[in-house]
Coordinates of C-alpha atoms in Angstrom, one line a residue:
X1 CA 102.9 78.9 74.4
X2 CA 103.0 78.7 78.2
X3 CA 105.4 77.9 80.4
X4 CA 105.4 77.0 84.3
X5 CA 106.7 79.6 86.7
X6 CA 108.4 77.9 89.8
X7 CA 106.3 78.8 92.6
X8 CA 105.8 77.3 96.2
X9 CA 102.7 75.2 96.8
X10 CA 101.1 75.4 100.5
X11 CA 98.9 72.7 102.1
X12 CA 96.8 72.9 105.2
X13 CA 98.6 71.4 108.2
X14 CA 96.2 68.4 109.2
X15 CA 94.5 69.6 112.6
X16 CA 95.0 67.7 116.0
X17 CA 92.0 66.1 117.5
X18 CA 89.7 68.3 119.1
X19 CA 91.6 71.2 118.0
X20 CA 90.8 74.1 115.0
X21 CA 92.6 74.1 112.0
X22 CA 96.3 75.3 112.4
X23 CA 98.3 77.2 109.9
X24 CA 99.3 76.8 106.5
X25 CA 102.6 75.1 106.1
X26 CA 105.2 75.2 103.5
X27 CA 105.6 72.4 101.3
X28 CA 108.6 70.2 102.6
X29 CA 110.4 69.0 99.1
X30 CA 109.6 72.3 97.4
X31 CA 111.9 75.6 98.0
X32 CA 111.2 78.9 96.1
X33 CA 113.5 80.3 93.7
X34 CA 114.3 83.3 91.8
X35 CA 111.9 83.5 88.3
X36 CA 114.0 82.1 85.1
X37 CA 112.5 83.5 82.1
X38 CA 110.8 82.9 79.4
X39 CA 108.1 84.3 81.4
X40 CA 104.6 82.8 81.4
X41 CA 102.6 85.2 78.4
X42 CA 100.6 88.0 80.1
X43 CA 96.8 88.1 79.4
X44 CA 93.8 90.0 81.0
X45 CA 93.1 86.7 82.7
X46 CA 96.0 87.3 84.8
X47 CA 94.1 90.1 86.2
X48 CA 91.7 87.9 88.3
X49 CA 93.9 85.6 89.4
X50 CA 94.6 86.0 93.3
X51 CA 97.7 87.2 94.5
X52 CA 100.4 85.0 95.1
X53 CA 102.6 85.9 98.2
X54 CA 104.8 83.4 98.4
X55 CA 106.6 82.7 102.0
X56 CA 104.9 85.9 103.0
X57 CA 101.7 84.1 103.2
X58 CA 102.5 82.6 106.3
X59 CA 102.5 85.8 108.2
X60 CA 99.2 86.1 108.2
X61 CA 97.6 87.3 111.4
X62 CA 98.4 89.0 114.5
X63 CA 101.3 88.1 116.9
X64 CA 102.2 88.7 120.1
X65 CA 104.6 87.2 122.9
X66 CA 103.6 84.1 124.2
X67 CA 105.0 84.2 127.6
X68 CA 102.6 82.6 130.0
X69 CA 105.6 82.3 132.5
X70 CA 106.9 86.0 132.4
X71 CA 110.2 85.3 132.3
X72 CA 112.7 87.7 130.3
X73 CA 113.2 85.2 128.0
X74 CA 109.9 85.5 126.2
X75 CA 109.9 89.1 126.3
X76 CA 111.4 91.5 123.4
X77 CA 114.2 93.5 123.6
X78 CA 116.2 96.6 122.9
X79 CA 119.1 97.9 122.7
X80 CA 119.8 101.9 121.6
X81 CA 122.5 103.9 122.0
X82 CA 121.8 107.6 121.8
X83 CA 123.5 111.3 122.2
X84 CA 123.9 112.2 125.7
X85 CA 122.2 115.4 126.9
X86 CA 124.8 118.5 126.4
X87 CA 126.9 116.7 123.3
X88 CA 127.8 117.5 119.7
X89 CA 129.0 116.4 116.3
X90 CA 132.7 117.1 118.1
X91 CA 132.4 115.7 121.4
X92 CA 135.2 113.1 122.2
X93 CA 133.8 109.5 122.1
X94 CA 132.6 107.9 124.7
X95 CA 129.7 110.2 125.9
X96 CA 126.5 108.7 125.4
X97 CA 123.2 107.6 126.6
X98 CA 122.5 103.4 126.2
X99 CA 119.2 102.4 127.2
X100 CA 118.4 97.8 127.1
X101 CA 114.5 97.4 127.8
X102 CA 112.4 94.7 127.6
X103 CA 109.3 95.2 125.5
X104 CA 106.2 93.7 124.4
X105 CA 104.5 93.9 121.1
X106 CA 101.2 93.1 118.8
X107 CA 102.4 92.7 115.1
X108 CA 99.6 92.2 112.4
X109 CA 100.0 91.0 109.1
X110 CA 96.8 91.2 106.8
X111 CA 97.1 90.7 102.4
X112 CA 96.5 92.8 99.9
X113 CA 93.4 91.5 97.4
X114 CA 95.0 91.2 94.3
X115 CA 98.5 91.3 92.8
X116 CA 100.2 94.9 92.7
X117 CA 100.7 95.2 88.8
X118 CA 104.2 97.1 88.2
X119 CA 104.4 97.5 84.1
X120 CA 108.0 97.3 83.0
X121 CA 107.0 97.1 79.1
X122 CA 107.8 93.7 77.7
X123 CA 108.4 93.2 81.5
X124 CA 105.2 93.1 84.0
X125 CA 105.5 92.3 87.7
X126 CA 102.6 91.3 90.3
X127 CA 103.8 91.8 93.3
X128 CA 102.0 90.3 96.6
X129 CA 101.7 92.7 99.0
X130 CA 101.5 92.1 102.8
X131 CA 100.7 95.1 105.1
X132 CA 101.9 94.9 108.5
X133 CA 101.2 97.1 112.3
X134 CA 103.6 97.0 114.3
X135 CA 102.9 98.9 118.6
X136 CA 105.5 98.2 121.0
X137 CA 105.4 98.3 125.0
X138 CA 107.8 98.9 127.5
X139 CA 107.3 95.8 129.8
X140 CA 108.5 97.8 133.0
X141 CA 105.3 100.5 132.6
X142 CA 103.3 99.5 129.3
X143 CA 104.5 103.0 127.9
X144 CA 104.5 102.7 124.0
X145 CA 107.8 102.8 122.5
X146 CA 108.2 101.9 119.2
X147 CA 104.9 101.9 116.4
X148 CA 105.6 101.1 112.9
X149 CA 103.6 100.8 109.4
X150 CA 104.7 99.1 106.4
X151 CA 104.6 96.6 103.5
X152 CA 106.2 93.5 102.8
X153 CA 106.1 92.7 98.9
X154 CA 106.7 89.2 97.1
X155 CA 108.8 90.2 93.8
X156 CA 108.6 86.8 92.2
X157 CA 105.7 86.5 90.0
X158 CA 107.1 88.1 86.4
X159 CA 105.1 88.0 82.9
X160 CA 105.8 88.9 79.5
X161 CA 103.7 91.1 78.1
X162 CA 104.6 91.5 74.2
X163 CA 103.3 94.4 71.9
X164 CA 99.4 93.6 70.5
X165 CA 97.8 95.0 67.6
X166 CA 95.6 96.9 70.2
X167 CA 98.5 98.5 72.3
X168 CA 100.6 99.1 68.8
X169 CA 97.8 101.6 67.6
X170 CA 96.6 102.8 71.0
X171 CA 99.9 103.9 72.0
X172 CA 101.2 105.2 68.8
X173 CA 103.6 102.2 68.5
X174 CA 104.0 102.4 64.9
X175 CA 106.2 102.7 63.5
X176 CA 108.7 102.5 66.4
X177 CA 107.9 98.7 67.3
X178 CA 105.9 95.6 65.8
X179 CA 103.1 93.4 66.8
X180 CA 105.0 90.3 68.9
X181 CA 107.9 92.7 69.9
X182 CA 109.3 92.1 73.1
X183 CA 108.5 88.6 72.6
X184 CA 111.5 87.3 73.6
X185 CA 113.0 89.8 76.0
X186 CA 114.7 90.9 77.0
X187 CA 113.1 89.7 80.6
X188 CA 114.2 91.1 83.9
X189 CA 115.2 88.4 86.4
X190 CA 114.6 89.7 89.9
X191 CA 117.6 90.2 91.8
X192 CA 115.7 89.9 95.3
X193 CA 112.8 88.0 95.7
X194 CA 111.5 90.5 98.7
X195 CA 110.9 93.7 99.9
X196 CA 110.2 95.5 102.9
X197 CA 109.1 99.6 102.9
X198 CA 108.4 100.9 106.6
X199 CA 107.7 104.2 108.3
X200 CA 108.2 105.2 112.3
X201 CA 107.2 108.3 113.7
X202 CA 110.8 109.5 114.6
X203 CA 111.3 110.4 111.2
X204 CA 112.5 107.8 108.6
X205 CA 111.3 105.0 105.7
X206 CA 113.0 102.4 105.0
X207 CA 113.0 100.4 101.7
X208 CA 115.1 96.6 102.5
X209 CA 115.5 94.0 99.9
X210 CA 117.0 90.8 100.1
X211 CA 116.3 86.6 100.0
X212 CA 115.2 83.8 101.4
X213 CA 116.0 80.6 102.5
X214 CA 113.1 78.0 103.2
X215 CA 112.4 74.2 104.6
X216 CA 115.6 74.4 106.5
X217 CA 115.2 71.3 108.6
X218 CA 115.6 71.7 112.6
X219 CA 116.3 75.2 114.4
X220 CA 118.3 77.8 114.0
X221 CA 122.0 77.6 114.8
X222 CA 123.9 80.2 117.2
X223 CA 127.4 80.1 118.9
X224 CA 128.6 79.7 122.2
X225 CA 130.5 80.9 125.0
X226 CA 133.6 82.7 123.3
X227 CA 132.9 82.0 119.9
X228 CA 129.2 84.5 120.7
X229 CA 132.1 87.3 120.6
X230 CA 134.4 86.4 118.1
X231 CA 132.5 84.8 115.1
X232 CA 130.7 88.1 114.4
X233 CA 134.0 89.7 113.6
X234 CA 134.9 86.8 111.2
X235 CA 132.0 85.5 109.2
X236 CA 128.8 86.8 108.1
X237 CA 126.0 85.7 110.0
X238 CA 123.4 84.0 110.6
X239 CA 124.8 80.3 109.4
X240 CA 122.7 77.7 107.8
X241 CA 123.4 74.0 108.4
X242 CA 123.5 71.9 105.4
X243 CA 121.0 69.9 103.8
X244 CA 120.8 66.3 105.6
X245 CA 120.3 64.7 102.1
X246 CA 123.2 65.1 99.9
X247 CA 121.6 65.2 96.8
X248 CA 119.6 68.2 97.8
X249 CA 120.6 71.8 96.6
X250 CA 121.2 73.6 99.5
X251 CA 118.2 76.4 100.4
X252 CA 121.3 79.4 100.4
X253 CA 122.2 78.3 96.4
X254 CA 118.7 77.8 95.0
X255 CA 117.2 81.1 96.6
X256 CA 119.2 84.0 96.8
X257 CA 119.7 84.9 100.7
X258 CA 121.8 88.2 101.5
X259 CA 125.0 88.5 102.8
X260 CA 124.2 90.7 105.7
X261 CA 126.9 93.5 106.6
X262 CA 125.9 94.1 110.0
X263 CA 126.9 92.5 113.2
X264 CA 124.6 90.8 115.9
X265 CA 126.3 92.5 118.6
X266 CA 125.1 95.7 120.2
X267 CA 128.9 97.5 120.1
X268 CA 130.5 98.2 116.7
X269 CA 134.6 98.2 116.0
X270 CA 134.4 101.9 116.0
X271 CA 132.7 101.9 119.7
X272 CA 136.1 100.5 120.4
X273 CA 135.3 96.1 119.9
X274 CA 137.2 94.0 118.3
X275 CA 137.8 90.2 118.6
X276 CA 140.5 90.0 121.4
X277 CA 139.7 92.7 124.1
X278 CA 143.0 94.2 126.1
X279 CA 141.8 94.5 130.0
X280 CA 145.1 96.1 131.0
X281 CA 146.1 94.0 134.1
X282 CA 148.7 92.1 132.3
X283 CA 146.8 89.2 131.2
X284 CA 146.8 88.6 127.2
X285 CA 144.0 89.5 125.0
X286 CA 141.0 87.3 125.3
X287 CA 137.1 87.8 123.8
X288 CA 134.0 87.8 126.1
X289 CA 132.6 84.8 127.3
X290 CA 129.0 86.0 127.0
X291 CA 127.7 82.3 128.9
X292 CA 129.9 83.3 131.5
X293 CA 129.1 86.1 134.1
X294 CA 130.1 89.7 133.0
X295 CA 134.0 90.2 133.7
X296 CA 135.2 92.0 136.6
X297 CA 136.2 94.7 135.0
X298 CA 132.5 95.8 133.3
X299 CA 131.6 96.6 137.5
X300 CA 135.6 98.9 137.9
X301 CA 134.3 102.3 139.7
X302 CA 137.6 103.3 138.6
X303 CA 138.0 102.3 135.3
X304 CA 136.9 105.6 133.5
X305 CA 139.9 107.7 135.7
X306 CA 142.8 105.0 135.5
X307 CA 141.5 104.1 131.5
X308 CA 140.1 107.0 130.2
X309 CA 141.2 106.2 127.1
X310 CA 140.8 102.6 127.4
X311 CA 137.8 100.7 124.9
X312 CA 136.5 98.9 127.5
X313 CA 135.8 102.2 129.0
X314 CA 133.8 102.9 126.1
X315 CA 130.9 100.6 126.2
X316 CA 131.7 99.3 129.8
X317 CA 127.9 99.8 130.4
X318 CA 126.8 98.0 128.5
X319 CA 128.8 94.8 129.4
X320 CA 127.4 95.7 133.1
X321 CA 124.0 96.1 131.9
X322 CA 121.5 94.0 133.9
X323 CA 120.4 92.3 131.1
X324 CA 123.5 91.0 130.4
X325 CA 124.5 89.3 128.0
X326 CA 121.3 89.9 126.0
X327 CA 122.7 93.7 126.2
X328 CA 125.9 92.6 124.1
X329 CA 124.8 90.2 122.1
X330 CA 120.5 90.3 122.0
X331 CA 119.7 87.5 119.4
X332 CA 121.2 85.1 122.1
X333 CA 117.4 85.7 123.4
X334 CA 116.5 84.5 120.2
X335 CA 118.6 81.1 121.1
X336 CA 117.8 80.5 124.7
X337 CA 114.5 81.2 123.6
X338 CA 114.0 78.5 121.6
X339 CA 116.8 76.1 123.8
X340 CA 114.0 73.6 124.8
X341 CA 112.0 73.4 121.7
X342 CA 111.0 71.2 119.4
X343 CA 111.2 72.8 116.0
X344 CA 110.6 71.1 113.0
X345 CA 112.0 73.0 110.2
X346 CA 112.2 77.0 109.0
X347 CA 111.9 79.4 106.8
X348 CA 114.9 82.8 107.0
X349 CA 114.4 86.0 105.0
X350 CA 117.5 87.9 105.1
X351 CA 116.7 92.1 104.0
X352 CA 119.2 94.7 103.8
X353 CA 119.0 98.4 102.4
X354 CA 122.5 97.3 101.6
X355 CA 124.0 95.2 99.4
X356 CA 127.7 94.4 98.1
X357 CA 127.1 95.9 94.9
X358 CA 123.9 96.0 92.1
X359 CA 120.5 97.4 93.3
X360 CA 120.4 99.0 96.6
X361 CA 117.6 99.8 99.1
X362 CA 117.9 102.7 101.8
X363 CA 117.0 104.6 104.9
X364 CA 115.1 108.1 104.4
X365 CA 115.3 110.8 107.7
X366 CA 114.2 113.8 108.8
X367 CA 116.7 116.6 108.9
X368 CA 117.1 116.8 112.0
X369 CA 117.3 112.6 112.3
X370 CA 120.3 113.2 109.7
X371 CA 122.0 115.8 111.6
X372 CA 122.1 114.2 115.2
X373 CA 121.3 110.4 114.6
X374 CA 121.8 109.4 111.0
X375 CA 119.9 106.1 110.3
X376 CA 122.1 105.1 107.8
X377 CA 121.6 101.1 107.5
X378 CA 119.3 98.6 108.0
X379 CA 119.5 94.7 108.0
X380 CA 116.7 92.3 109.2
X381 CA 116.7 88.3 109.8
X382 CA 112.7 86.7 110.4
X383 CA 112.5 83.2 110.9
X384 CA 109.1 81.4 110.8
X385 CA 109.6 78.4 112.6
X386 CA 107.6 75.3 112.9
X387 CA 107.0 74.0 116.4
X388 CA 106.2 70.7 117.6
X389 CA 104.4 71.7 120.8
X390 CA 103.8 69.3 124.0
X391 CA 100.6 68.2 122.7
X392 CA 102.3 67.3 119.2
X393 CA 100.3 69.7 117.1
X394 CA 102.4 72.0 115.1
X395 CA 102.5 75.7 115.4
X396 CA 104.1 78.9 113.6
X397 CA 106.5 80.7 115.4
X398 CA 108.0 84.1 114.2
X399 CA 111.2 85.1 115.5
X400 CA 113.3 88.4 114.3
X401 CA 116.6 90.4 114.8
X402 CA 116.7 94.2 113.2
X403 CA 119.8 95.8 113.2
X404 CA 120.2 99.5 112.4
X405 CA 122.6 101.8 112.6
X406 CA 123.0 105.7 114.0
X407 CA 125.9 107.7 112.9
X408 CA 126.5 110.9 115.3
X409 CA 130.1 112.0 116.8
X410 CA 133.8 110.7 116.4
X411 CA 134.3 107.0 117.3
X412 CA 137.6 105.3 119.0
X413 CA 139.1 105.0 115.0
X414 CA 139.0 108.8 114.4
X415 CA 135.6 108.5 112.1
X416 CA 132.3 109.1 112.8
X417 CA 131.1 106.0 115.4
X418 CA 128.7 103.4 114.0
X419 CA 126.0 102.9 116.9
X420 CA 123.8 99.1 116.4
X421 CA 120.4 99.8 117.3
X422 CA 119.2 96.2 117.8
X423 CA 115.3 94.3 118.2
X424 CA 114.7 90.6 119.0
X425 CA 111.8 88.9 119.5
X426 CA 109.7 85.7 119.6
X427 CA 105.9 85.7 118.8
X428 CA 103.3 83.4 118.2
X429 CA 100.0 84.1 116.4
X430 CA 97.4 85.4 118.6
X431 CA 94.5 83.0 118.1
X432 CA 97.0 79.9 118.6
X433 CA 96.7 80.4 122.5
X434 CA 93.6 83.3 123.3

């Protein structure tokens, strides 16, 4: 008997004239979802069949910024709080080294021949496997920052693979099972559809799991003014508008996106933030405006002698940052980016190496990492965005936000201070504009 496994089907965009070719596209009416057994019947046929990567086979290729312009806008960006020189474990909070750099960045993508058989059993799993290269430049000197090596993995494709005659004898089966056993299950259902497994040379892997939405029509939403402050404290992020056609299933129900833990913002409650900020002059509680200039008090000389104690005192500079407010809130790049474009539709993948229960994922280090800087979580939104350029051809952009977190000395609640070490950036594939 077989059966259909819901999979995405990809057509070639239809070129522009006097143009190459340009990428692959998603199919519009068709989103992705999690396997539901019965399982198509494994067979050695399944064995030359090519890969299947799902989403992940639109990231294909090398990207880099396309910022003809130079502006700051289209560069990357950084923000990383670190241990001060002459600090420990037991240092009062509010010592520490921030550093907010623009950077610029090659990122290649290239397949795996073949899927990556994983044998559960009755269970079998062909995973697609993407490999990705990631070498990051300071923008100010071209000094390399940040290099990375890793795999992205499509868990979707499942089979069931029942005992044979062959494996019964081969494998000393008999008397324990049958022939046919494992038939009918029990069959594993996936509980994310994608993974991510990365190493840097500071010292730690990372394994990230997590969903994905796709064919989300027009771009991605962000907040404004006040509410760029405040809504991270009260919702999860990032939000998905609904589908314009009523009958449709919305993206976030049929796949299986993840509720991210982590904030955008680039100060945590412990580093003393919190939804309504107390300035101390009288005036009530109010949260930044971060499309209005940097409050007075982020420039206050004086602020560390007549507040010592005061929050705003804590991450002060980083409100004051030149880069403001792309040092508070970075993904706001990520919007003003993309403020003039034309984008068609998009696809999110939402990984975390944690989850609210079930199966986690996790971040590795060094022991001297753990002891000074513990890299203790990791979350990651990528959106691959379809963009109507000037010309009317369409064109894949990639944009992403990475948030990790250090652990290292007290924070402004009495437990150890939970330090967001944020990336943004927007790319577009290399041989779309060289």
């Amino acid at each position: 008997m077989q059966f259909v496994l819901a999979l995405l089907n990809f057509q070639q965009c239809r070129p522009c004239l006097n143009q190459l070719p340009r990428e692959v596209c998603m199919s519009e009416n068709n989103i992705v979802q999690t396997p539901t057994p019965p399982y198509p019947e494994y067979s050695d046929a399944v064995l030359n069949q090519e890969a299947d990567y799902g989403v992940l086979k639109q990231l294909e290729g090398t990207w880099v910024n396309y910022n003809p312009d130079k502006t700051n806008v289209g560069w990357g960006l950084h923000t990383t709080c670190m241990p001060s020189p002459g600090t420990n474990s037991e240092t009062i909070f509010g010592i520490f080294h921030f550093l907010c750099e623009n950077y610029t960045e090659e990122l290649t993508f290239s397949l795996v021949d073949g899927g990556v058989r994983n044998r559960g059993g009755a269970n079998e799993q062909f995973a697609g496997a993407v490999k990705y290269n990631q070498s990051i430049q300071r923008v100010s000197d071209g000094v390399g920052i940040h290099a990375e090596d890793g795999m992205y993995l499509w868990l979707n494709p499942m089979y069931n693979h029942a005992a044979t005659e062959e494996s019964v004898i081969s494998d000393n089966g008999f008397p324990g099972i049958a022939i046919g056993a494992g038939a009918n299950g029990p069959n594993h259902v996936p509980p994310y559809s994608i993974a991510r497994s990365g190493t840097i040379p500071h010292g730690s892997a990372i394994m990230i799991t997590g969903g994905f939405q796709a064919d989300i029509p027009g771009k991605p939403e962000y907040p404004t003014g006040t509410d760029c402050w405040t809504l991270p404290f009260t919702q999860s992020w990032p939000t998905t508008p609904p589908p314009e056609d009523d009958n449709t299933v919305p993206a976030a129900i049929a796949a299986n996106p993840v509720p991210l833990a982590g904030s955008p913002l680039a100060i945590s409650p412990s580093m003393g933030a919190s939804a309504l900020l107390s300035v101390g002059d009288g005036s009530p509680p109010a949260p930044l405006n971060l499309d209005a200039p940097a409050p007075a008090w982020a420039f206050d000389k004086s602020l560390p002698s007549t507040q010592p104690d005061s929050n705003l005192t804590y991450f002060q500079r980083i409100v004051a940052h030149p880069s403001y407010p792309y040092s508070v809130r970075p993904d706001l790049r990520l919007r003003d980016a993309i403020k003039d474009q034309r984008i068609k539709k998009y696809t999110l993948i939402q990984l975390s190496s944690r989850h609210n229960g079930g199966l986690q994922g996790g971040v590795l280090n060094t022991p001297f990492v753990s002891t000074f800087a513990n890299v203790t979580e990791m979350n990651l939104n990528l959106w691959i965005e379809t963009v109507i350029d000037s010309d009317g051809c369409e064109v894949l952009q990639l944009q992403y936000e990475q948030v990790l977190f250090f652990e290292f000395m007290f924070g402004s609640n009495g437990q150890v201070t939970r330090w967001p070490h944020i990336q943004v950036n927007t790319l577009r594939k290399k041989k779309d504009f060289l």
